Coordinates of C-alpha atoms in Angstrom, one line a residue:
X1 CA -11.7 -52.4 44.6
X2 CA -13.7 -49.3 45.6
X3 CA -11.4 -46.8 44.0
X4 CA -11.4 -48.8 40.7
X5 CA -15.1 -48.9 40.5
X6 CA -15.1 -44.9 41.0
X7 CA -12.7 -44.5 38.4
X8 CA -14.8 -46.6 36.1
X9 CA -17.9 -44.6 37.0
X10 CA -15.9 -41.4 36.2
X11 CA -14.9 -42.8 32.8
X12 CA -18.6 -43.8 32.1
X13 CA -19.7 -40.3 33.0
X14 CA -17.2 -38.6 30.9
X15 CA -18.2 -40.9 27.8
X16 CA -22.0 -40.4 28.7
X17 CA -21.4 -36.5 28.6
X18 CA -19.5 -36.9 25.3
X19 CA -22.3 -39.1 23.7
X20 CA -25.0 -36.9 24.8
X21 CA -23.5 -33.6 23.4
X22 CA -22.5 -35.4 20.1
X23 CA -25.9 -37.1 19.8
X24 CA -27.9 -33.8 20.2
X25 CA -25.5 -31.7 18.0
X26 CA -26.1 -34.4 15.2
X27 CA -29.7 -33.9 15.6
X28 CA -29.7 -30.1 15.5
X29 CA -32.4 -28.7 13.1
X30 CA -31.2 -27.1 9.8
X31 CA -31.9 -23.5 10.9
X32 CA -30.3 -20.1 11.6
X33 CA -26.7 -20.0 10.1
X34 CA -27.2 -23.1 8.3
X35 CA -29.2 -21.1 5.9
X36 CA -26.5 -18.3 5.8
X37 CA -23.8 -20.8 4.9
X38 CA -25.9 -22.4 2.2
X39 CA -26.6 -18.9 0.8
X40 CA -22.9 -17.8 0.9
X41 CA -21.8 -20.9 -0.7
X42 CA -24.6 -21.6 -3.1
X43 CA -25.2 -24.9 -1.4
X44 CA -22.0 -26.5 -2.8
X45 CA -20.3 -29.2 -1.1
X46 CA -17.0 -28.7 0.6
X47 CA -13.6 -28.6 -1.1
X48 CA -10.4 -27.1 0.2
X49 CA -10.6 -24.3 -2.2
X50 CA -14.2 -23.4 -1.3
X51 CA -13.2 -23.6 2.4
X52 CA -10.4 -21.0 1.9
X53 CA -12.8 -18.9 -0.3
X54 CA -15.4 -19.0 2.5
X55 CA -13.0 -18.0 5.2
X56 CA -11.7 -15.1 3.1
X57 CA -15.2 -14.0 2.3
X58 CA -16.2 -13.9 6.0
X59 CA -13.2 -12.1 7.1
X60 CA -13.8 -9.3 4.5
X61 CA -17.5 -9.2 4.3
X62 CA -19.1 -10.8 7.5
X63 CA -17.7 -12.5 10.6
X64 CA -13.9 -12.3 10.9
X65 CA -13.6 -14.6 13.9
X66 CA -11.6 -17.8 13.7
X67 CA -14.7 -19.7 14.8
X68 CA -16.3 -18.9 11.5
X69 CA -13.8 -21.3 9.6
X70 CA -15.0 -24.0 12.1
X71 CA -18.6 -23.1 11.3
X72 CA -18.1 -23.9 7.7
X73 CA -16.7 -27.2 8.6
X74 CA -19.6 -27.9 11.0
X75 CA -22.3 -27.2 8.4
X76 CA -20.5 -29.0 5.5
X77 CA -19.1 -32.0 7.2
X78 CA -22.0 -33.9 8.6
X79 CA -20.1 -35.5 11.6
X80 CA -17.6 -32.8 12.2
X81 CA -19.6 -31.0 14.9
X82 CA -20.9 -34.2 16.5
X83 CA -17.3 -35.1 17.4
X84 CA -15.6 -31.8 17.6
X85 CA -18.2 -30.2 20.0
X86 CA -18.1 -32.8 22.7
X87 CA -14.3 -32.6 22.5
X88 CA -14.4 -29.0 22.9
X89 CA -16.6 -29.2 25.9
X90 CA -14.3 -31.8 27.5
X91 CA -11.2 -29.9 26.6
X92 CA -12.7 -26.6 28.0
X93 CA -13.5 -28.5 31.3
X94 CA -9.9 -29.6 31.4
X95 CA -8.7 -26.1 30.8
X96 CA -11.0 -24.9 33.6
X97 CA -9.4 -27.5 36.0
X98 CA -5.9 -26.5 35.2
X99 CA -6.6 -22.8 35.4
X100 CA -8.2 -23.2 38.7
X101 CA -5.8 -25.7 40.4
X102 CA -2.5 -24.8 38.6
X103 CA -1.8 -28.4 38.0
X104 CA -2.8 -31.3 35.7
X105 CA -5.4 -33.7 37.1
X106 CA -4.0 -36.9 38.3
X107 CA -5.8 -40.2 37.5
X108 CA -4.6 -41.5 40.7
X109 CA -6.1 -38.6 42.7
X110 CA -9.8 -39.3 43.2
X111 CA -10.4 -35.6 44.3
X112 CA -9.1 -34.4 40.9
X113 CA -11.5 -36.8 39.1
X114 CA -14.4 -35.6 41.3
X115 CA -13.5 -31.7 40.7
X116 CA -13.4 -32.5 36.9
X117 CA -16.7 -34.2 37.1
X118 CA -18.1 -31.1 39.0
X119 CA -17.0 -28.9 36.0
X120 CA -18.8 -31.2 33.6
X121 CA -22.0 -31.1 35.5
X122 CA -22.0 -27.5 36.9
X123 CA -21.4 -26.0 33.5
X124 CA -24.9 -27.0 32.5
X125 CA -26.4 -24.5 34.9
X126 CA -23.2 -22.2 35.6
X127 CA -23.0 -21.1 31.9
X128 CA -25.9 -18.8 30.7
X129 CA -27.9 -20.7 28.2
X130 CA -25.1 -23.3 27.6
X131 CA -27.6 -25.6 25.9
X132 CA -28.9 -23.0 23.5
X133 CA -25.3 -21.9 22.6
X134 CA -23.6 -25.5 22.4
X135 CA -26.4 -27.2 20.2
X136 CA -26.4 -24.6 17.5
X137 CA -23.3 -25.0 15.3
X138 CA -22.8 -21.3 14.7
X139 CA -22.8 -20.2 18.3
X140 CA -20.9 -23.3 19.3
X141 CA -17.9 -22.8 16.8
X142 CA -17.7 -19.1 17.6
X143 CA -18.1 -19.2 21.4
X144 CA -17.6 -22.8 22.8
X145 CA -14.6 -23.4 20.5
X146 CA -13.5 -19.8 21.1
X147 CA -13.6 -20.2 24.8
X148 CA -11.6 -23.5 24.5
X149 CA -8.8 -21.6 22.6
X150 CA -8.7 -18.6 25.0
X151 CA -8.8 -20.6 28.1
X152 CA -6.1 -22.9 26.9
X153 CA -4.0 -19.8 26.1
X154 CA -4.0 -19.2 29.9
X155 CA -2.9 -22.9 30.8
X156 CA 0.7 -22.7 30.0
X157 CA 0.9 -19.5 32.2
X158 CA -0.6 -21.3 35.2
X159 CA 1.6 -24.3 34.9
X160 CA 4.7 -22.3 34.1
X161 CA 4.2 -19.1 36.1
X162 CA 7.6 -17.8 35.2
X163 CA 6.7 -17.4 31.5
X164 CA 10.1 -18.5 30.5
X165 CA 11.1 -20.9 27.9
X166 CA 13.1 -21.5 24.6
X167 CA 12.1 -21.2 21.0
X168 CA 10.3 -24.7 21.1
X169 CA 7.8 -23.3 23.6
X170 CA 7.7 -19.7 22.4
X171 CA 6.9 -20.4 18.6
X172 CA 3.6 -22.6 19.3
X173 CA 2.6 -20.3 22.1
X174 CA 2.8 -17.3 19.7
X175 CA 0.4 -19.0 17.3
X176 CA -1.8 -20.1 20.3
X177 CA -2.0 -16.3 21.2
X178 CA -2.7 -15.5 17.6
X179 CA -5.6 -17.9 17.7
X180 CA -6.8 -16.8 21.0
X181 CA -6.8 -13.2 19.8
X182 CA -8.7 -14.0 16.8
X183 CA -11.4 -16.0 18.7
X184 CA -13.5 -13.2 20.1
X185 CA -13.3 -9.4 19.9
X186 CA -15.4 -9.0 23.2
X187 CA -12.9 -10.8 25.4
X188 CA -9.8 -9.8 23.2
X189 CA -9.0 -6.6 25.1
X190 CA -9.0 -8.3 28.4
X191 CA -6.8 -11.0 26.9
X192 CA -4.4 -8.6 25.5
X193 CA -4.2 -6.4 28.8
X194 CA -3.7 -9.5 30.8
X195 CA -1.1 -11.1 28.5
X196 CA 0.9 -7.8 28.3
X197 CA 0.6 -6.9 31.9
X198 CA 1.7 -10.4 33.1
X199 CA 4.9 -10.4 30.6
X200 CA 5.7 -6.9 32.1
X201 CA 5.0 -7.8 35.7
X202 CA 7.2 -11.1 35.4
X203 CA 10.0 -9.4 33.8
X204 CA 10.2 -6.6 36.5
X205 CA 9.7 -9.2 39.3
X206 CA 12.5 -11.4 38.1
X207 CA 14.8 -9.2 35.8
X208 CA 14.7 -12.0 33.2
X209 CA 12.7 -11.6 30.0
X210 CA 9.9 -14.2 29.9
X211 CA 10.1 -15.1 26.3
X212 CA 7.0 -17.4 26.2
X213 CA 4.8 -14.9 27.9
X214 CA 6.0 -12.1 25.6
X215 CA 5.6 -14.2 22.4
X216 CA 2.1 -15.3 23.4
X217 CA 1.1 -11.7 24.3
X218 CA 2.5 -10.5 20.8
X219 CA 0.4 -13.2 19.2
X220 CA -2.8 -12.2 21.2
X221 CA -2.2 -8.6 20.2
X222 CA -1.8 -9.3 16.5
X223 CA -4.7 -11.8 16.5
X224 CA -7.1 -9.3 18.3
X225 CA -6.0 -6.5 15.9
X226 CA -6.6 -8.9 13.0
X227 CA -10.4 -9.4 13.7
X228 CA -11.1 -5.9 15.4
X229 CA -9.9 -4.0 12.2
X230 CA -11.1 -6.7 9.8
X231 CA -13.1 -5.3 6.9
X232 CA -16.0 -7.7 7.8
X233 CA -16.6 -5.8 11.0
X234 CA -18.0 -2.9 9.1
X235 CA -20.4 -5.0 7.1
X236 CA -21.8 -7.7 9.6
X237 CA -25.1 -6.9 11.3
X238 CA -25.9 -4.6 8.3
X239 CA -23.1 -2.4 9.2
X240 CA -24.2 -1.9 12.6
X241 CA -20.7 -1.4 14.1
X242 CA -20.1 1.5 11.6
X243 CA -23.3 3.5 12.4
X244 CA -22.2 4.5 15.9
X245 CA -18.6 5.0 17.2
X246 CA -17.4 3.1 20.3
X247 CA -17.5 6.4 22.5
X248 CA -20.8 7.4 21.0
X249 CA -22.3 3.9 21.8
X250 CA -20.9 4.1 25.4
X251 CA -22.6 7.5 25.7
X252 CA -25.8 6.5 23.8
X253 CA -26.5 3.6 26.1
X254 CA -26.1 5.6 29.3
X255 CA -25.3 4.6 32.8
X256 CA -28.4 2.7 33.6
X257 CA -28.3 0.5 30.4
X258 CA -24.7 -0.3 31.0
X259 CA -25.6 -1.1 34.6
X260 CA -28.2 -3.6 33.2
X261 CA -25.3 -5.3 31.3
X262 CA -23.4 -5.7 34.6
X263 CA -26.6 -7.0 36.4
X264 CA -27.3 -9.5 33.7
X265 CA -23.7 -10.7 34.0
X266 CA -24.2 -11.1 37.8
X267 CA -27.4 -12.9 37.4
X268 CA -25.8 -15.2 34.9
X269 CA -22.8 -16.0 37.3
X270 CA -25.2 -16.3 40.3
X271 CA -25.0 -20.0 40.5
X272 CA -21.3 -19.9 40.6
X273 CA -21.4 -17.4 43.6
X274 CA -23.9 -19.6 45.4
X275 CA -21.7 -22.6 45.1
X276 CA -18.8 -20.5 46.2
X277 CA -20.6 -19.2 49.2
X278 CA -21.5 -22.9 50.2
X279 CA -17.9 -23.9 49.9
X280 CA -16.6 -21.0 51.9
X281 CA -19.2 -21.9 54.6
X282 CA -18.0 -25.4 54.6
X283 CA -14.3 -24.4 55.0
X284 CA -14.8 -21.7 57.4
X285 CA -13.2 -23.3 60.4
X286 CA -10.3 -24.8 58.3
X287 CA -6.7 -23.8 58.9
X288 CA -4.7 -22.6 55.9
X289 CA -1.2 -23.7 56.9
X290 CA 0.3 -23.7 53.4
X291 CA -1.5 -20.6 52.1
X292 CA -3.3 -22.5 49.3
X293 CA -6.7 -21.0 50.3
X294 CA -5.1 -17.4 50.2
X295 CA -3.7 -18.1 46.7
X296 CA -7.0 -19.3 45.5
X297 CA -8.8 -16.4 46.8
X298 CA -6.2 -14.2 45.2
X299 CA -6.9 -16.0 41.8
X300 CA -10.6 -15.4 42.5
X301 CA -10.0 -11.7 42.9
X302 CA -7.9 -11.8 39.5
X303 CA -10.7 -13.5 37.8
X304 CA -13.3 -11.0 39.1
X305 CA -11.2 -8.2 37.8
X306 CA -11.0 -9.8 34.4
X307 CA -14.7 -10.4 34.3
X308 CA -15.3 -6.7 35.2
X309 CA -12.9 -5.8 32.4
X310 CA -14.9 -7.9 29.9
X311 CA -18.2 -6.3 31.1
X312 CA -16.8 -2.8 30.4
X313 CA -15.9 -4.1 27.0
X314 CA -19.5 -5.0 26.4
X315 CA -20.6 -1.3 27.2
X316 CA -19.4 -0.6 23.6
X317 CA -20.7 -3.8 21.9
X318 CA -23.1 -3.3 19.0
X319 CA -24.7 -6.6 20.2
X320 CA -25.8 -8.0 23.5
X321 CA -26.8 -11.3 24.8
X322 CA -26.0 -14.2 27.1
X323 CA -23.4 -15.6 24.7
X324 CA -21.0 -12.9 25.7
X325 CA -21.0 -14.0 29.2
X326 CA -19.7 -17.4 28.4
X327 CA -16.0 -16.8 28.8
X328 CA -16.6 -14.8 32.0
X329 CA -18.5 -17.7 33.6
X330 CA -16.0 -20.3 32.5
X331 CA -13.2 -18.1 34.2
X332 CA -15.3 -17.7 37.3
X333 CA -16.0 -21.5 37.3
X334 CA -12.2 -22.1 37.3
X335 CA -11.9 -19.9 40.2
X336 CA -14.5 -21.6 42.1
X337 CA -12.7 -24.9 41.4
X338 CA -9.4 -23.5 42.7
X339 CA -11.2 -22.5 46.0
X340 CA -13.1 -26.0 46.2
X341 CA -9.8 -27.7 45.6
X342 CA -8.7 -26.1 49.1
X343 CA -11.9 -26.9 50.9
X344 CA -13.4 -30.1 49.6
X345 CA -10.5 -32.4 50.8
X346 CA -12.5 -35.4 51.8
X347 CA -15.0 -37.7 50.3
X348 CA -17.7 -36.6 52.7
X349 CA -17.3 -33.0 51.5
X350 CA -17.2 -33.9 48.0
X351 CA -20.1 -36.3 47.5
X352 CA -22.9 -33.7 47.6
X353 CA -21.3 -31.7 44.8
X354 CA -20.6 -34.7 42.7
X355 CA -24.1 -35.8 43.0
X356 CA -25.3 -32.3 42.1
X357 CA -23.1 -32.4 38.9
X358 CA -24.6 -35.8 38.0
X359 CA -28.0 -34.5 38.6
X360 CA -27.4 -31.5 36.3
X361 CA -26.0 -33.6 33.5
X362 CA -28.8 -36.0 33.7
X363 CA -31.4 -33.2 33.6
X364 CA -29.7 -31.7 30.6
X365 CA -29.9 -35.0 28.8
X366 CA -33.6 -35.4 29.5
X367 CA -34.3 -31.8 28.6
X368 CA -32.3 -31.8 25.2
X369 CA -32.4 -35.2 23.6
X370 CA -36.2 -35.6 23.2
X371 CA -36.6 -31.9 22.2
X372 CA -33.9 -32.0 19.4
X373 CA -35.3 -35.3 18.1
X374 CA -38.7 -33.7 17.7
X375 CA -37.5 -30.5 16.3
X376 CA -35.3 -32.3 13.8
X377 CA -38.2 -34.2 12.4
X378 CA -40.2 -30.9 12.2
X379 CA -37.1 -29.2 10.5
X380 CA -36.8 -32.0 7.9
X381 CA -40.5 -31.7 7.0
X382 CA -40.1 -27.9 6.5
X383 CA -37.0 -28.2 4.4
X384 CA -38.7 -30.9 2.2
X385 CA -41.9 -28.7 1.8
X386 CA -39.7 -25.6 0.8
X387 CA -37.9 -27.8 -1.7
X388 CA -41.1 -28.9 -3.2
X389 CA -42.5 -25.3 -3.2
X390 CA -43.3 -23.7 -6.6
X391 CA -41.3 -20.7 -7.5
X392 CA -43.2 -17.4 -6.9
X393 CA -45.4 -19.0 -4.3
X394 CA -46.0 -18.0 -0.8
X395 CA -44.8 -20.6 1.6
X396 CA -46.5 -21.1 5.0
X397 CA -44.3 -22.7 7.5
X398 CA -45.7 -24.4 10.6
X399 CA -43.6 -23.2 13.7
X400 CA -41.5 -25.6 15.6
X401 CA -43.1 -26.7 18.9
X402 CA -40.9 -24.1 20.6
X403 CA -40.7 -20.7 18.9
X404 CA -38.9 -18.5 21.3
X405 CA -35.5 -19.2 22.8
X406 CA -34.8 -20.9 26.1
X407 CA -31.8 -22.3 28.1
X408 CA -31.7 -25.4 25.9
X409 CA -32.9 -24.5 22.5
X410 CA -32.5 -21.5 20.2
X411 CA -36.0 -21.6 19.0
X412 CA -37.6 -21.2 15.5
X413 CA -35.4 -19.1 13.3
X414 CA -38.4 -18.3 11.2
X415 CA -39.7 -16.0 13.8
X416 CA -37.2 -13.5 12.5
X417 CA -38.3 -11.5 9.3
X418 CA -34.6 -11.2 8.0
X419 CA -34.5 -15.0 8.0
X420 CA -37.8 -15.5 6.2
X421 CA -36.5 -12.9 3.6
X422 CA -33.3 -14.9 3.2
X423 CA -35.4 -18.2 2.6
X424 CA -37.6 -16.3 0.1
X425 CA -34.6 -15.2 -1.9
X426 CA -32.9 -18.8 -1.6
X427 CA -36.0 -20.6 -2.9
X428 CA -37.2 -17.9 -5.3
X429 CA -40.5 -17.5 -3.4
X430 CA -42.9 -14.6 -3.2
X431 CA -42.9 -14.7 0.6
X432 CA -42.6 -16.8 3.7
X433 CA -45.2 -16.9 6.3
X434 CA -44.8 -18.4 9.9
X435 CA -47.8 -19.9 11.6
X436 CA -47.1 -20.7 15.2
X437 CA -47.7 -19.9 18.8
X438 CA -47.9 -16.1 19.6
X439 CA -49.8 -15.4 22.7
X440 CA -50.2 -11.7 21.6
X441 CA -51.8 -12.6 18.3
X442 CA -55.5 -13.3 17.8
X443 CA -56.4 -16.7 19.4
X444 CA -52.7 -17.2 20.2
X445 CA -51.6 -18.1 16.7
X446 CA -49.5 -15.9 14.3
X447 CA -50.9 -15.3 11.0
X448 CA -54.5 -15.6 12.3
X449 CA -56.7 -12.6 11.5
X450 CA -60.1 -11.9 12.8
X451 CA -62.0 -10.5 9.8
X452 CA -65.5 -9.0 9.9
X453 CA -68.0 -10.2 7.4
X454 CA -71.2 -7.9 7.5
X455 CA -74.2 -6.3 5.8
X456 CA -75.2 -2.8 6.1
X457 CA -78.3 -1.1 4.7
X458 CA -77.9 1.0 2.6
X459 CA -75.0 -1.0 1.3
X460 CA -71.8 0.7 2.5
X461 CA -68.2 -0.1 3.4
X462 CA -67.4 -0.7 7.2
X463 CA -64.2 1.3 6.9
X464 CA -66.2 4.4 6.0
X465 CA -67.5 4.3 9.6
X466 CA -64.2 3.7 11.3
X467 CA -64.0 -0.1 10.9
X468 CA -64.4 -2.7 13.6
X469 CA -62.1 -1.6 16.5
X470 CA -61.6 -4.4 18.9
X471 CA -59.0 -2.5 21.0
X472 CA -56.6 -4.6 23.2
X473 CA -57.3 -8.1 24.5
X474 CA -55.3 -11.2 25.4
X475 CA -54.9 -13.2 22.5
X476 CA -56.3 -16.6 23.8
X477 CA -59.1 -15.1 25.9
X478 CA -62.1 -15.7 23.7
X479 CA -64.5 -14.2 26.2
X480 CA -62.5 -10.9 26.1
X481 CA -62.4 -10.9 22.2
X482 CA -66.3 -11.5 22.2
X483 CA -66.8 -8.6 24.7
X484 CA -64.7 -6.3 22.5
X485 CA -66.6 -7.4 19.6
X486 CA -69.9 -6.6 21.2
X487 CA -68.5 -3.1 22.3
X488 CA -67.4 -2.4 18.7
X489 CA -70.6 -3.4 17.2
X490 CA -72.6 -1.1 19.6
X491 CA -70.2 1.7 18.7
X492 CA -70.7 1.0 15.0
X493 CA -74.4 1.1 15.3
X494 CA -74.3 4.3 17.1
X495 CA -72.2 5.8 14.4
X496 CA -74.7 4.5 11.8
X497 CA -77.8 5.9 13.5
X498 CA -79.9 7.9 11.1
X499 CA -77.8 7.0 8.1
X500 CA -78.2 3.1 7.8
X501 CA -78.7 -0.1 9.7
X502 CA -76.3 -2.8 10.7
X503 CA -78.0 -6.2 9.6
X504 CA -75.4 -8.6 10.6
X505 CA -71.7 -8.9 11.3
X506 CA -69.8 -12.0 11.8
X507 CA -66.1 -12.0 13.0
X508 CA -64.6 -14.9 11.1
X509 CA -61.1 -16.5 11.8
X510 CA -58.9 -16.4 8.7
X511 CA -55.3 -17.3 8.0
X512 CA -52.4 -15.5 6.2
X513 CA -50.9 -17.7 3.6
X514 CA -52.0 -21.2 2.9
X515 CA -55.2 -22.1 4.7
X516 CA -54.6 -25.2 7.1
X517 CA -57.1 -28.2 7.3
X518 CA -60.1 -27.1 9.2
X519 CA -63.0 -29.1 10.7
X520 CA -65.5 -26.9 8.8
X521 CA -65.2 -24.3 6.0
X522 CA -66.0 -21.5 8.3
X523 CA -64.6 -20.5 11.7
X524 CA -66.1 -17.7 13.8
X525 CA -65.5 -16.1 17.1
X526 CA -69.0 -14.6 17.2
X527 CA -71.9 -13.4 15.0
X528 CA -74.4 -10.5 15.5
X529 CA -77.7 -10.3 13.7
X530 CA -80.2 -7.6 14.3
X531 CA -83.1 -9.7 15.0
X532 CA -81.3 -12.7 16.7
X533 CA -78.7 -10.6 18.7
X534 CA -75.3 -11.9 19.4
X535 CA -74.3 -15.7 19.0
X536 CA -71.0 -17.0 20.4
X537 CA -69.9 -18.7 23.4
X538 CA -66.9 -18.7 25.8
X539 CA -65.7 -21.8 27.5
X540 CA -62.5 -23.0 28.9
X541 CA -59.8 -25.8 28.6
X542 CA -58.9 -26.6 32.2
X543 CA -56.4 -29.4 33.2
X544 CA -56.9 -31.6 36.2
X545 CA -53.7 -31.7 38.2
X546 CA -50.5 -32.4 36.3
X547 CA -51.8 -34.8 33.8
X548 CA -52.1 -34.3 30.1
X549 CA -55.8 -34.6 30.1
X550 CA -58.0 -31.7 29.7
X551 CA -61.6 -31.1 29.0
X552 CA -63.8 -28.7 27.2
X553 CA -65.9 -26.8 29.7
X554 CA -68.9 -25.5 28.0
X555 CA -71.0 -22.5 29.1
X556 CA -74.5 -23.5 30.4
X557 CA -76.4 -21.8 27.4
X558 CA -74.4 -23.8 25.0
X559 CA -75.3 -27.1 26.8
X560 CA -79.0 -26.6 25.4
X561 CA -77.8 -26.5 21.8
X562 CA -77.0 -29.6 19.7
X563 CA -73.5 -28.8 18.2
X564 CA -70.6 -31.0 17.8
X565 CA -67.6 -30.4 20.3
X566 CA -64.3 -30.5 18.6
X567 CA -60.8 -30.0 20.0
X568 CA -58.5 -28.7 17.2
X569 CA -54.6 -28.5 17.3
X570 CA -54.2 -25.5 15.1
X571 CA -52.6 -26.4 11.8
X572 CA -52.8 -30.0 12.6
X573 CA -55.3 -32.6 13.7
X574 CA -58.9 -32.2 15.1
X575 CA -60.9 -34.5 17.1
X576 CA -64.6 -34.9 17.8
X577 CA -65.5 -35.1 21.6
X578 CA -69.3 -35.6 21.2
X579 CA -72.2 -33.3 21.2
X580 CA -72.8 -30.2 23.5
X581 CA -76.0 -31.6 24.8
X582 CA -74.2 -35.0 26.0
X583 CA -74.0 -35.4 29.7
X584 CA -70.4 -35.7 31.2
X585 CA -67.1 -34.1 30.4
X586 CA -65.8 -33.7 26.9
X587 CA -62.2 -34.8 27.7
X588 CA -59.0 -35.1 25.6
X589 CA -55.4 -35.7 26.0
X590 CA -53.0 -33.4 24.3
X591 CA -51.0 -34.9 21.5
X592 CA -48.2 -32.6 21.4
X593 CA -47.2 -29.0 22.3
X594 CA -48.9 -26.2 20.4
X595 CA -52.1 -24.0 20.5
X596 CA -55.5 -25.9 20.9
X597 CA -59.0 -24.4 20.2
X598 CA -62.2 -25.8 21.6
X599 CA -64.9 -25.5 19.0
X600 CA -68.6 -25.9 18.9
X601 CA -69.4 -26.9 15.3
X602 CA -72.6 -27.0 12.9
X603 CA -72.4 -28.9 9.7
X604 CA -70.9 -26.0 7.8
X605 CA -69.3 -23.8 10.6
X606 CA -67.6 -23.9 13.9
X607 CA -67.6 -21.3 16.8
X608 CA -64.2 -21.0 18.6
X609 CA -65.3 -21.1 22.3
X610 CA -61.8 -21.5 24.0
X611 CA -58.0 -21.2 23.1
X612 CA -55.0 -22.2 25.1
X613 CA -51.4 -22.9 24.6
X614 CA -50.2 -26.3 25.7
X615 CA -46.5 -27.1 26.2

């Protein structure tokens, strides 16, 4: 009865993993390569002829990998990726199990089910930025699907180490090798070296030609050559690969930069090394009567060698990033499973690792499902606004709640100028401006400008005297901006001495592109007048503990004024919190992530007194 319940729990876990992945993929925002595919295909729906045309176009002018054919299907068929990506993840986990243990998992062996469950859960933290990559159709089809194909290329050799077989095995294995070679040019050299080396080694060891191994190796060689020498390699990334040769790029990066690649790989694989260390400590007193542990450690050494060779290949890559570590980490995860299979031989030893896997999967679901649901709504609103935009206009896009990439989400694609240029061309616009969180920008918002409005006697242009140089300051530090403003005004007045007089200067907040809804017509950081001096206040927006509630802390000299206190989520809603002279705290509860400004307002103008980014 107990074993039956555990098997039912295993099935539920596998189904939940598939549903989670498929659901999130289904709600991926329309972003990144979705625009590229729309541009390259003219937004036309899928037909078999257009599918072939797109594949040929990508091979000759852009991305020649096999995964790009899947990318077309993923973007053109609504539910393709929602079903294919979970299957790819589950299939990759199965390949990892077989490669690590050199056997098929058995439904009757609880330990096999536990090891497979560990792979499903551990991949969420063992594969660098797996969420970011898997939940973007372009990355998923090129890297997750590619890893699936290349790992399954290794499975037959783990199950049939002799590499021997007849035509019925050799022919399909040749085509599997062809697909594996065409899946990724960064892992291709290692795959080719391994496949050829294995075939040579087995033939020398046994004196018998391993037909299956040889045909697979030839397929891998042909497949890798097909993408390495593809015409598209010379045009993708604006011809980046053709600007510097392989040897020149190796020398250009230098020792330290290449060492950084190795360091990033080691950091990416660190969770696997930690798990491996824990398992080895657990099994330190075990006997290895049948040599299983020794064989598992030998395979670990082979995997480390392959990972090192992949890293060396990266030294000459025109592009770098965590996506290139995926195959290496899956291979290391397989080696870890092989060692774990020889150590975690009792339920007592397994239970902690299985619980860790379940926790990781649960955490991944809680991190991704709400995020992608919210971003999907923001994406739909953006696309609808773009469609409704007049030709020749400047479109102002409100940034997604998350602009930069993270472990779980690729971020807002509009942060990249080339993507905004593509959108401009696609919709025949004059330009696209992104307004969103940027802690280096004035008041923490991209597209915000601090513009001086002034009067000088006799009338003259501020630029004739060097302009208003604020220098460096932290974008959300209103006090620092005001301090820089005062210093700049003092410097200007000194330059004007004997030639004119600065009568007034107000530093107003203006927006590039379409002006958002504001609580008042004018926003200021500060104002200086010759007779009245400087007017402006710096407050704070602190939070009490871990709650979502914050308060607008007013400086003492502002409490004597009678201004309205307003909290403003930039580009969105604003709310009144009372008057500056009111007793008590001016509290609010954030209503979503973004940049918030605390304002002190008169009937026709507001002073920004605090700015903060809230997650």
